[in-house]
């Protein structure tokens, strides 16, 4: 034997059953890895909720959308449930109310900077000034 030549050891021969089992195992592992990583990507985009919690959240949202909010007494958080009213506008409404007093009619909310006809048309069916509040103001005059 020459110096540069090394003796190679021969791998043991596999039977057909062993080769089939090896290939099947490799295929199952590959499928499991694909399923695992594909599931993680989907999970990042889709949030799964138990059906009871989802139903409760839907009921709260529907109730919040149909209930009238008194703009003279609502907190900034409550005002944010109105369409088009975020943190900034709700803070402006509260600030305006504290500076100028209670709103006499719902249209007066358009005096708040940032609330025009567009936002008003989206919220007018869901806001009120409250009859008791208006009467109390009239008594003070």
PDB file of N, CA and C in Angstrom, residues 71-73 92-105 108-109 111-112 129 133 137 141:
ATOM      1  N   UNK A  71     -71.678  63.506  26.875  1.00  0.00           N
ATOM      2  CA  UNK A  71     -70.411  64.214  26.675  1.00  0.00           C
ATOM      3  C   UNK A  71     -70.119  65.221  27.782  1.00  0.00           C
ATOM      4  N   UNK A  72     -71.091  65.476  28.649  1.00  0.00           N
ATOM      5  CA  UNK A  72     -70.862  66.369  29.779  1.00  0.00           C
ATOM      6  C   UNK A  72     -70.290  65.656  30.991  1.00  0.00           C
ATOM      7  N   UNK A  73     -70.421  64.338  31.033  1.00  0.00           N
ATOM      8  CA  UNK A  73     -69.948  63.597  32.200  1.00  0.00           C
ATOM      9  C   UNK A  73     -68.949  62.497  31.866  1.00  0.00           C
ATOM     10  N   UNK A  92     -59.068  66.823  24.422  1.00  0.00           N
ATOM     11  CA  UNK A  92     -59.544  68.163  24.055  1.00  0.00           C
ATOM     12  C   UNK A  92     -60.991  68.386  24.487  1.00  0.00           C
ATOM     13  N   UNK A  93     -61.817  67.356  24.362  1.00  0.00           N
ATOM     14  CA  UNK A  93     -63.224  67.478  24.776  1.00  0.00           C
ATOM     15  C   UNK A  93     -63.307  67.746  26.277  1.00  0.00           C
ATOM     16  N   UNK A  94     -62.554  66.960  27.046  1.00  0.00           N
ATOM     17  CA  UNK A  94     -62.562  67.128  28.505  1.00  0.00           C
ATOM     18  C   UNK A  94     -62.026  68.514  28.875  1.00  0.00           C
ATOM     19  N   UNK A  95     -60.943  68.937  28.230  1.00  0.00           N
ATOM     20  CA  UNK A  95     -60.373  70.262  28.510  1.00  0.00           C
ATOM     21  C   UNK A  95     -61.362  71.376  28.164  1.00  0.00           C
ATOM     22  N   UNK A  96     -62.011  71.248  27.007  1.00  0.00           N
ATOM     23  CA  UNK A  96     -62.992  72.253  26.587  1.00  0.00           C
ATOM     24  C   UNK A  96     -64.140  72.331  27.597  1.00  0.00           C
ATOM     25  N   UNK A  97     -64.597  71.170  28.021  1.00  0.00           N
ATOM     26  CA  UNK A  97     -65.711  71.105  28.979  1.00  0.00           C
ATOM     27  C   UNK A  97     -65.327  71.749  30.308  1.00  0.00           C
ATOM     28  N   UNK A  98     -64.084  71.512  30.755  1.00  0.00           N
ATOM     29  CA  UNK A  98     -63.638  72.108  32.017  1.00  0.00           C
ATOM     30  C   UNK A  98     -63.475  73.615  31.897  1.00  0.00           C
ATOM     31  N   UNK A  99     -63.063  74.087  30.718  1.00  0.00           N
ATOM     32  CA  UNK A  99     -62.835  75.521  30.527  1.00  0.00           C
ATOM     33  C   UNK A  99     -64.125  76.294  30.262  1.00  0.00           C
ATOM     34  N   UNK A 100     -65.035  75.715  29.469  1.00  0.00           N
ATOM     35  CA  UNK A 100     -66.239  76.435  29.049  1.00  0.00           C
ATOM     36  C   UNK A 100     -67.526  75.965  29.728  1.00  0.00           C
ATOM     37  N   UNK A 101     -67.454  74.933  30.516  1.00  0.00           N
ATOM     38  CA  UNK A 101     -68.650  74.405  31.154  1.00  0.00           C
ATOM     39  C   UNK A 101     -69.312  73.329  30.293  1.00  0.00           C
ATOM     40  N   UNK A 102     -70.455  72.887  30.742  1.00  0.00           N
ATOM     41  CA  UNK A 102     -71.158  71.785  30.080  1.00  0.00           C
ATOM     42  C   UNK A 102     -71.652  72.195  28.687  1.00  0.00           C
ATOM     43  N   UNK A 103     -71.737  71.197  27.825  1.00  0.00           N
ATOM     44  CA  UNK A 103     -72.288  71.419  26.487  1.00  0.00           C
ATOM     45  C   UNK A 103     -73.806  71.554  26.615  1.00  0.00           C
ATOM     46  N   UNK A 104     -74.375  72.583  26.002  1.00  0.00           N
ATOM     47  CA  UNK A 104     -75.822  72.780  26.069  1.00  0.00           C
ATOM     48  C   UNK A 104     -76.555  71.858  25.096  1.00  0.00           C
ATOM     49  N   UNK A 105     -75.955  71.609  23.957  1.00  0.00           N
ATOM     50  CA  UNK A 105     -76.540  70.705  22.955  1.00  0.00           C
ATOM     51  C   UNK A 105     -75.402  69.933  22.305  1.00  0.00           C
ATOM     52  N   UNK A 108     -72.699  71.475  20.037  1.00  0.00           N
ATOM     53  CA  UNK A 108     -71.644  72.305  20.629  1.00  0.00           C
ATOM     54  C   UNK A 108     -70.296  71.601  20.657  1.00  0.00           C
ATOM     55  N   UNK A 109     -70.296  70.288  20.505  1.00  0.00           N
ATOM     56  CA  UNK A 109     -69.027  69.557  20.518  1.00  0.00           C
ATOM     57  C   UNK A 109     -68.170  69.938  19.309  1.00  0.00           C
ATOM     58  N   UNK A 111     -67.406  72.792  18.566  1.00  0.00           N
ATOM     59  CA  UNK A 111     -66.552  73.910  18.983  1.00  0.00           C
ATOM     60  C   UNK A 111     -65.179  73.427  19.445  1.00  0.00           C
ATOM     61  N   UNK A 112     -65.045  72.125  19.702  1.00  0.00           N
ATOM     62  CA  UNK A 112     -63.769  71.548  20.117  1.00  0.00           C
ATOM     63  C   UNK A 112     -62.882  71.443  18.886  1.00  0.00           C
ATOM     64  N   UNK A 129     -76.266  65.129  25.764  1.00  0.00           N
ATOM     65  CA  UNK A 129     -75.809  66.090  26.770  1.00  0.00           C
ATOM     66  C   UNK A 129     -76.543  65.870  28.081  1.00  0.00           C
ATOM     67  N   UNK A 133     -78.624  67.711  32.961  1.00  0.00           N
ATOM     68  CA  UNK A 133     -77.525  68.661  32.942  1.00  0.00           C
ATOM     69  C   UNK A 133     -77.967  69.986  32.340  1.00  0.00           C
ATOM     70  N   UNK A 137     -78.257  73.790  34.234  1.00  0.00           N
ATOM     71  CA  UNK A 137     -77.607  74.984  33.734  1.00  0.00           C
ATOM     72  C   UNK A 137     -78.618  76.122  33.550  1.00  0.00           C
ATOM     73  N   UNK A 141     -78.857  80.119  35.412  1.00  0.00           N
ATOM     74  CA  UNK A 141     -78.880  81.389  34.670  1.00  0.00           C
ATOM     75  C   UNK A 141     -79.919  82.248  35.226  1.00  0.00           C
TER      76      UNK A 141
END
